[in-house]
mmCIF file of C-alpha atoms and ligand atoms in Angstrom:
data_model
loop_
_atom_site.group_PDB
_atom_site.id
_atom_site.type_symbol
_atom_site.label_atom_id
_atom_site.label_comp_id
_atom_site.label_asym_id
_atom_site.label_seq_id
_atom_site.Cartn_x
_atom_site.Cartn_y
_atom_site.Cartn_z
ATOM 1 C CA UNK A 1 139.600 85.781 146.772
ATOM 2 C CA UNK A 2 141.822 84.342 149.501
ATOM 3 C CA UNK A 3 140.374 82.876 152.677
ATOM 4 C CA UNK A 4 141.036 85.062 155.723
ATOM 5 C CA UNK A 5 140.194 84.945 159.396
ATOM 6 C CA UNK A 6 138.063 87.616 161.043
ATOM 7 C CA UNK A 7 141.150 89.755 161.632
ATOM 8 C CA UNK A 8 142.060 89.763 157.929
ATOM 9 C CA UNK A 9 145.002 87.363 158.237
ATOM 10 C CA UNK A 10 145.376 84.828 155.424
ATOM 11 C CA UNK A 11 144.537 81.222 156.198
ATOM 12 C CA UNK A 12 147.021 78.597 155.025
ATOM 13 C CA UNK A 13 147.770 74.971 155.709
ATOM 14 C CA UNK A 14 151.144 73.821 157.037
ATOM 15 C CA UNK A 15 152.542 73.932 153.494
ATOM 16 C CA UNK A 16 151.668 77.671 153.327
ATOM 17 C CA UNK A 17 149.080 76.912 150.638
ATOM 18 C CA UNK A 18 146.063 79.193 150.555
ATOM 19 C CA UNK A 19 142.671 78.135 149.247
ATOM 20 C CA UNK A 20 143.849 78.941 145.710
ATOM 21 C CA UNK A 21 146.243 76.375 144.191
ATOM 22 C CA UNK A 22 149.625 77.940 143.449
ATOM 23 C CA UNK A 23 149.068 80.901 145.810
ATOM 24 C CA UNK A 24 151.073 80.838 149.035
ATOM 25 C CA UNK A 25 151.135 83.150 152.045
ATOM 26 C CA UNK A 26 154.087 83.563 154.400
ATOM 27 C CA UNK A 27 155.135 85.711 157.336
ATOM 28 C CA UNK A 28 153.062 88.240 159.203
ATOM 29 C CA UNK A 29 150.178 88.214 156.713
ATOM 30 C CA UNK A 30 149.376 84.635 157.805
ATOM 31 C CA UNK A 31 147.038 83.600 160.564
ATOM 32 C CA UNK A 32 149.556 81.985 162.920
ATOM 33 C CA UNK A 33 150.603 81.647 166.531
ATOM 34 C CA UNK A 34 153.923 83.543 166.515
ATOM 35 C CA UNK A 35 154.698 86.430 164.164
ATOM 36 C CA UNK A 36 158.463 86.739 164.275
ATOM 37 C CA UNK A 37 161.410 86.823 161.871
ATOM 38 C CA UNK A 38 162.305 83.203 162.660
ATOM 39 C CA UNK A 39 158.844 81.892 161.766
ATOM 40 C CA UNK A 40 158.581 84.157 158.685
ATOM 41 C CA UNK A 41 161.848 82.717 157.354
ATOM 42 C CA UNK A 42 160.620 79.146 157.961
ATOM 43 C CA UNK A 43 157.351 79.939 156.191
ATOM 44 C CA UNK A 44 159.334 81.257 153.234
ATOM 45 C CA UNK A 45 161.424 78.086 153.008
ATOM 46 C CA UNK A 46 158.326 75.883 153.065
ATOM 47 C CA UNK A 47 156.457 77.984 150.507
ATOM 48 C CA UNK A 48 159.475 78.251 148.197
ATOM 49 C CA UNK A 49 159.892 74.496 148.171
ATOM 50 C CA UNK A 50 156.153 73.960 147.666
ATOM 51 C CA UNK A 51 155.923 76.514 144.857
ATOM 52 C CA UNK A 52 158.782 74.890 142.941
ATOM 53 C CA UNK A 53 157.132 71.486 143.305
ATOM 54 C CA UNK A 54 153.758 72.904 142.269
ATOM 55 C CA UNK A 55 155.243 74.398 139.089
ATOM 56 C CA UNK A 56 157.032 71.188 138.127
ATOM 57 C CA UNK A 57 153.833 69.190 138.777
ATOM 58 C CA UNK A 58 151.882 71.617 136.560
ATOM 59 C CA UNK A 59 154.417 71.083 133.788
ATOM 60 C CA UNK A 60 154.304 67.280 134.076
ATOM 61 C CA UNK A 61 150.501 67.299 134.251
ATOM 62 C CA UNK A 62 149.989 69.541 131.226
ATOM 63 C CA UNK A 63 152.843 68.414 128.974
ATOM 64 C CA UNK A 64 153.254 64.746 129.866
ATOM 65 C CA UNK A 65 149.956 63.459 131.255
ATOM 66 C CA UNK A 66 147.244 65.589 129.635
ATOM 67 C CA UNK A 67 148.977 66.283 126.345
ATOM 68 C CA UNK A 68 146.950 66.157 123.157
ATOM 69 C CA UNK A 69 149.260 63.713 121.412
ATOM 70 C CA UNK A 70 149.579 60.211 122.798
ATOM 71 C CA UNK A 71 147.109 58.741 125.286
ATOM 72 C CA UNK A 72 148.526 58.325 128.794
ATOM 73 C CA UNK A 73 148.687 55.543 131.312
ATOM 74 C CA UNK A 74 149.599 56.811 134.776
ATOM 75 C CA UNK A 75 150.628 54.469 137.550
ATOM 76 C CA UNK A 76 150.349 56.055 140.988
ATOM 77 C CA UNK A 77 152.254 54.036 143.556
ATOM 78 C CA UNK A 78 153.574 54.380 147.051
ATOM 79 C CA UNK A 79 157.329 53.831 147.238
ATOM 80 C CA UNK A 80 157.121 52.676 150.856
ATOM 81 C CA UNK A 81 154.651 49.906 149.936
ATOM 82 C CA UNK A 82 156.427 46.775 148.629
ATOM 83 C CA UNK A 83 153.397 45.479 146.682
ATOM 84 C CA UNK A 84 152.906 48.711 144.796
ATOM 85 C CA UNK A 85 156.678 48.902 144.078
ATOM 86 C CA UNK A 86 156.604 45.409 142.586
ATOM 87 C CA UNK A 87 154.016 46.469 140.019
ATOM 88 C CA UNK A 88 156.437 49.047 138.616
ATOM 89 C CA UNK A 89 158.041 46.351 136.451
ATOM 90 C CA UNK A 90 154.632 45.502 134.927
ATOM 91 C CA UNK A 91 154.213 49.136 133.842
ATOM 92 C CA UNK A 92 157.796 49.322 132.533
ATOM 93 C CA UNK A 93 157.156 46.208 130.427
ATOM 94 C CA UNK A 94 153.864 47.675 129.209
ATOM 95 C CA UNK A 95 155.682 50.864 128.207
ATOM 96 C CA UNK A 96 158.247 48.916 126.169
ATOM 97 C CA UNK A 97 155.585 47.043 124.237
ATOM 98 C CA UNK A 98 153.282 50.063 123.645
ATOM 99 C CA UNK A 99 155.223 52.883 122.009
ATOM 100 C CA UNK A 100 151.931 54.634 121.125
ATOM 101 C CA UNK A 101 151.084 55.148 124.830
ATOM 102 C CA UNK A 102 152.882 57.466 127.229
ATOM 103 C CA UNK A 103 153.437 55.718 130.554
ATOM 104 C CA UNK A 104 154.188 57.735 133.702
ATOM 105 C CA UNK A 105 154.925 56.266 137.133
ATOM 106 C CA UNK A 106 154.305 58.681 139.993
ATOM 107 C CA UNK A 107 155.274 58.151 143.617
ATOM 108 C CA UNK A 108 152.319 59.498 145.636
ATOM 109 C CA UNK A 109 154.605 60.149 148.602
ATOM 110 C CA UNK A 110 156.705 62.584 146.544
ATOM 111 C CA UNK A 111 154.013 63.995 144.250
ATOM 112 C CA UNK A 112 150.673 63.904 146.009
ATOM 113 C CA UNK A 113 149.690 67.019 144.020
ATOM 114 C CA UNK A 114 149.670 65.069 140.760
ATOM 115 C CA UNK A 115 147.673 62.252 142.347
ATOM 116 C CA UNK A 116 145.117 64.769 143.658
ATOM 117 C CA UNK A 117 144.710 66.277 140.200
ATOM 118 C CA UNK A 118 143.846 62.805 138.941
ATOM 119 C CA UNK A 119 141.402 62.292 141.810
ATOM 120 C CA UNK A 120 143.543 59.610 143.445
ATOM 121 C CA UNK A 121 144.057 59.641 147.204
ATOM 122 C CA UNK A 122 145.833 56.308 147.639
ATOM 123 C CA UNK A 123 148.224 54.168 145.650
ATOM 124 C CA UNK A 124 148.401 51.833 143.897
ATOM 125 C CA UNK A 125 146.121 53.092 141.160
ATOM 126 C CA UNK A 126 146.324 53.015 137.370
ATOM 127 C CA UNK A 127 144.673 55.841 135.445
ATOM 128 C CA UNK A 128 143.943 55.665 131.727
ATOM 129 C CA UNK A 129 143.716 59.052 129.997
ATOM 130 C CA UNK A 130 142.664 59.584 126.414
ATOM 131 C CA UNK A 131 141.714 62.806 124.608
ATOM 132 C CA UNK A 132 142.803 64.720 127.756
ATOM 133 C CA UNK A 133 140.084 62.992 129.792
ATOM 134 C CA UNK A 134 140.274 60.340 132.477
ATOM 135 C CA UNK A 135 138.647 57.285 130.928
ATOM 136 C CA UNK A 136 139.166 54.645 133.571
ATOM 137 C CA UNK A 137 140.910 53.819 136.853
ATOM 138 C CA UNK A 138 141.961 50.545 138.459
ATOM 139 C CA UNK A 139 142.609 50.865 142.166
ATOM 140 C CA UNK A 140 142.819 47.261 143.295
ATOM 141 C CA UNK A 141 144.252 44.011 141.994
ATOM 142 C CA UNK A 142 146.106 45.665 139.154
ATOM 143 C CA UNK A 143 147.232 43.006 136.673
ATOM 144 C CA UNK A 144 148.849 43.039 133.240
ATOM 145 C CA UNK A 145 145.574 41.773 131.738
ATOM 146 C CA UNK A 146 143.513 44.498 133.401
ATOM 147 C CA UNK A 147 145.907 47.168 132.184
ATOM 148 C CA UNK A 148 145.677 45.803 128.632
ATOM 149 C CA UNK A 149 141.877 45.783 128.852
ATOM 150 C CA UNK A 150 141.463 49.437 129.938
ATOM 151 C CA UNK A 151 144.026 50.880 127.502
ATOM 152 C CA UNK A 152 141.856 50.925 124.386
HETATM 153 C C1 FAD B 1 158.352 96.983 166.492
HETATM 154 C C2 FAD B 1 158.573 95.550 166.102
HETATM 155 C C3 FAD B 1 159.587 94.815 166.722
HETATM 156 C C4 FAD B 1 159.793 93.481 166.378
HETATM 157 N N1 FAD B 1 160.787 92.784 166.987
HETATM 158 C C5 FAD B 1 161.052 91.508 166.625
HETATM 159 C C6 FAD B 1 162.108 90.795 167.186
HETATM 160 O O1 FAD B 1 162.833 91.272 168.053
HETATM 161 N N2 FAD B 1 162.338 89.511 166.766
HETATM 162 C C7 FAD B 1 161.587 88.950 165.789
HETATM 163 O O2 FAD B 1 161.850 87.806 165.403
HETATM 164 N N3 FAD B 1 160.553 89.603 165.238
HETATM 165 C C8 FAD B 1 160.263 90.874 165.616
HETATM 166 N N4 FAD B 1 159.221 91.570 165.052
HETATM 167 C C9 FAD B 1 158.363 90.886 164.071
HETATM 168 C C10 FAD B 1 159.051 90.809 162.705
HETATM 169 O O3 FAD B 1 159.457 92.107 162.316
HETATM 170 C C11 FAD B 1 158.064 90.252 161.698
HETATM 171 O O4 FAD B 1 157.517 89.042 162.163
HETATM 172 C C12 FAD B 1 158.745 89.999 160.352
HETATM 173 O O5 FAD B 1 159.332 91.173 159.884
HETATM 174 C C13 FAD B 1 157.714 89.501 159.351
HETATM 175 O O6 FAD B 1 158.305 89.436 158.091
HETATM 176 P P1 FAD B 1 157.406 89.578 156.796
HETATM 177 O O7 FAD B 1 158.343 89.413 155.653
HETATM 178 O O8 FAD B 1 156.241 88.684 156.898
HETATM 179 O O9 FAD B 1 156.801 91.051 156.832
HETATM 180 P P2 FAD B 1 157.548 92.433 156.813
HETATM 181 O O10 FAD B 1 158.913 92.335 157.387
HETATM 182 O O11 FAD B 1 156.589 93.388 157.440
HETATM 183 O O12 FAD B 1 157.720 92.727 155.254
HETATM 184 C C14 FAD B 1 156.642 93.084 154.439
HETATM 185 C C15 FAD B 1 157.204 94.003 153.358
HETATM 186 O O13 FAD B 1 156.178 94.208 152.386
HETATM 187 C C16 FAD B 1 156.173 95.571 152.029
HETATM 188 N N5 FAD B 1 154.816 95.866 151.498
HETATM 189 C C17 FAD B 1 153.669 96.031 152.174
HETATM 190 N N6 FAD B 1 152.663 96.288 151.328
HETATM 191 C C18 FAD B 1 153.177 96.243 150.080
HETATM 192 C C19 FAD B 1 152.630 96.426 148.774
HETATM 193 N N7 FAD B 1 151.343 96.669 148.571
HETATM 194 N N8 FAD B 1 153.460 96.325 147.724
HETATM 195 C C20 FAD B 1 154.775 96.046 147.894
HETATM 196 N N9 FAD B 1 155.337 95.874 149.105
HETATM 197 C C21 FAD B 1 154.557 95.964 150.174
HETATM 198 C C22 FAD B 1 156.478 96.293 153.321
HETATM 199 O O14 FAD B 1 156.967 97.591 153.056
HETATM 200 C C23 FAD B 1 157.567 95.383 153.901
HETATM 201 O O15 FAD B 1 158.856 95.721 153.415
HETATM 202 C C24 FAD B 1 158.968 92.894 165.397
HETATM 203 C C25 FAD B 1 157.973 93.638 164.780
HETATM 204 C C26 FAD B 1 157.755 94.942 165.125
HETATM 205 C C27 FAD B 1 156.676 95.742 164.445
#
């Protein structure tokens, strides 16, 4: 089930993620340059942090974004990009005037896992989700009018 090299060592990326989401490999079982206590401990720290983040992203995705109650509008932005930060106020205003829609703002830099699940690789992007399905995305020139027009 897990990708291995020819020697049977598990293949991971630098976040210790294997080919299966939520499954991590650390220490001597990994395919890596130096198998020592110091590197095993570092692997463990990275994987522990990643696993915690993965679990919280799963919770947000299932309970907040893809829930069966209210439809969702997700704004994926990049906190280091001034233009995409400015649009946050547009989404906050939209949230205040649409109590029937759940609005979530996600910083892609902090939560790229959530963006990936929504098929978004770059911010800014607005994703409209209804009936647990992605209905529409706007990935350029996001305006108040455009947001209003997709959220139907
Ligand atoms: C002789 C020797 C000397 C070394 N000297 C040094 C050194 O001086 N400095 C250094 O930094 N590194 C050294 N290392 C390497 C270091 O020991 C390893 O890199 C480190 O222990 C890896 O940690 P780990 O947690 O990945 O694996 P391990 O420490 O091997 O831990 C794996 C654990 O999993 C258990 N296990 C295995 N299969 C199962 C199973 N099916 N179910 C439940 N449990 C299971 C094992 O019993 C073991 O307790 C040495 C290694 C050896 C063999």
